Amino acid sequence: MRVSEQKLRQFNSVIGWNKSEQLPPTFVHIMAFPLQMSLVLEESFPFALMGLVHIKNTISQLRPIHINESLDIKCYSSDLISHKRGWQFTLNTEAYVGDELVWRSASTNLLRQEVQTIARGNMPALRKPIEPKGATENWTLANNLGRNYAKVSGDYNLIHLYPLTAKLYGFQRHIIHGMWSKGRALSALSDVLPPAFEAHVKFKNPILLPAEIIFSHQSEQNQGKFSMYSNNLLQQHLTGHWLSL
């Protein structure tokens, strides 16, 4: 599988990636998206696609991937376990250049047993504002960001597109994709991330669009932490950490 340069430029623009000769760490995830969907949509797959909640993701970049390299991608599911709110499983993806494993990810998904609890747009805010640690940045997320990311990722889940379509699934407004949040975070950290690293994120409260977001991060020589908060610091949207491999 080769990279479409036009699609890559569009993707980089949406997530703020500025290393033009190197694939952003989350781009392989969207390259693998059709394969992941074919797996989930198989008749033998035990869960329906609608109702799945992406709760965490780990990406391991074993080395930088040049934009001209051809990738072979493999996808499989694992770790089906009972969860207090339903069932949890992992979608695993691996990318190879020839026989060399260069990238892998694990996306943990939750199927909630009660449909009405799928939407997390009404989760209570924290009682006291959080004090972000480390450096901070303020980001403005446009109303059409979900639609723009859908165009470059292929993920047209209705909860990301318009307020009306999101309300069908219990959200007050449409929300941004969790993997946009991770991609944007890693773009902001691109100058401190080593060539080989592992990045873990947990998706907390969804980000209702449009939004004003605070991104905080602190890095040491071989590791770092990062988070996303609402502008009033009363809701945490994402937590993550990275470490050198």
PDB file of N, CA and C in Angstrom, residues 129-130 212 229-235:
ATOM      1  N   PRO A 129     -11.468  23.668  39.000  1.00  0.00           N
ATOM      2  CA  PRO A 129     -10.619  23.703  37.805  1.00  0.00           C
ATOM      3  C   PRO A 129      -9.312  22.947  38.022  1.00  0.00           C
ATOM      4  N   ILE A 130      -8.862  22.288  36.965  1.00  0.00           N
ATOM      5  CA  ILE A 130      -7.584  21.588  37.001  1.00  0.00           C
ATOM      6  C   ILE A 130      -6.478  22.602  36.746  1.00  0.00           C
ATOM      7  N   GLU A 212     -13.074  25.479  22.382  1.00  0.00           N
ATOM      8  CA  GLU A 212     -11.791  26.067  22.760  1.00  0.00           C
ATOM      9  C   GLU A 212     -11.127  25.082  23.711  1.00  0.00           C
ATOM     10  N   TYR A 229      -7.837  19.724  27.854  1.00  0.00           N
ATOM     11  CA  TYR A 229      -8.873  20.170  28.780  1.00  0.00           C
ATOM     12  C   TYR A 229      -9.831  21.127  28.076  1.00  0.00           C
ATOM     13  N   SER A 230     -11.012  21.252  28.652  1.00  0.00           N
ATOM     14  CA  SER A 230     -11.922  22.305  28.214  1.00  0.00           C
ATOM     15  C   SER A 230     -11.318  23.658  28.572  1.00  0.00           C
ATOM     16  N   ASN A 231     -11.790  24.701  27.907  1.00  0.00           N
ATOM     17  CA  ASN A 231     -11.224  26.028  28.103  1.00  0.00           C
ATOM     18  C   ASN A 231     -11.373  26.526  29.538  1.00  0.00           C
ATOM     19  N   ASN A 232     -12.415  26.053  30.241  1.00  0.00           N
ATOM     20  CA  ASN A 232     -12.604  26.467  31.635  1.00  0.00           C
ATOM     21  C   ASN A 232     -11.911  25.534  32.620  1.00  0.00           C
ATOM     22  N   LEU A 233     -11.190  24.536  32.093  1.00  0.00           N
ATOM     23  CA  LEU A 233     -10.411  23.587  32.903  1.00  0.00           C
ATOM     24  C   LEU A 233     -11.278  22.736  33.821  1.00  0.00           C
ATOM     25  N   LEU A 234     -12.555  22.580  33.484  1.00  0.00           N
ATOM     26  CA  LEU A 234     -13.448  21.768  34.304  1.00  0.00           C
ATOM     27  C   LEU A 234     -13.678  20.375  33.726  1.00  0.00           C
ATOM     28  N   GLN A 235     -13.255  20.153  32.493  1.00  0.00           N
ATOM     29  CA  GLN A 235     -13.372  18.828  31.892  1.00  0.00           C
ATOM     30  C   GLN A 235     -12.049  18.416  31.268  1.00  0.00           C
TER      31      GLN A 235
END
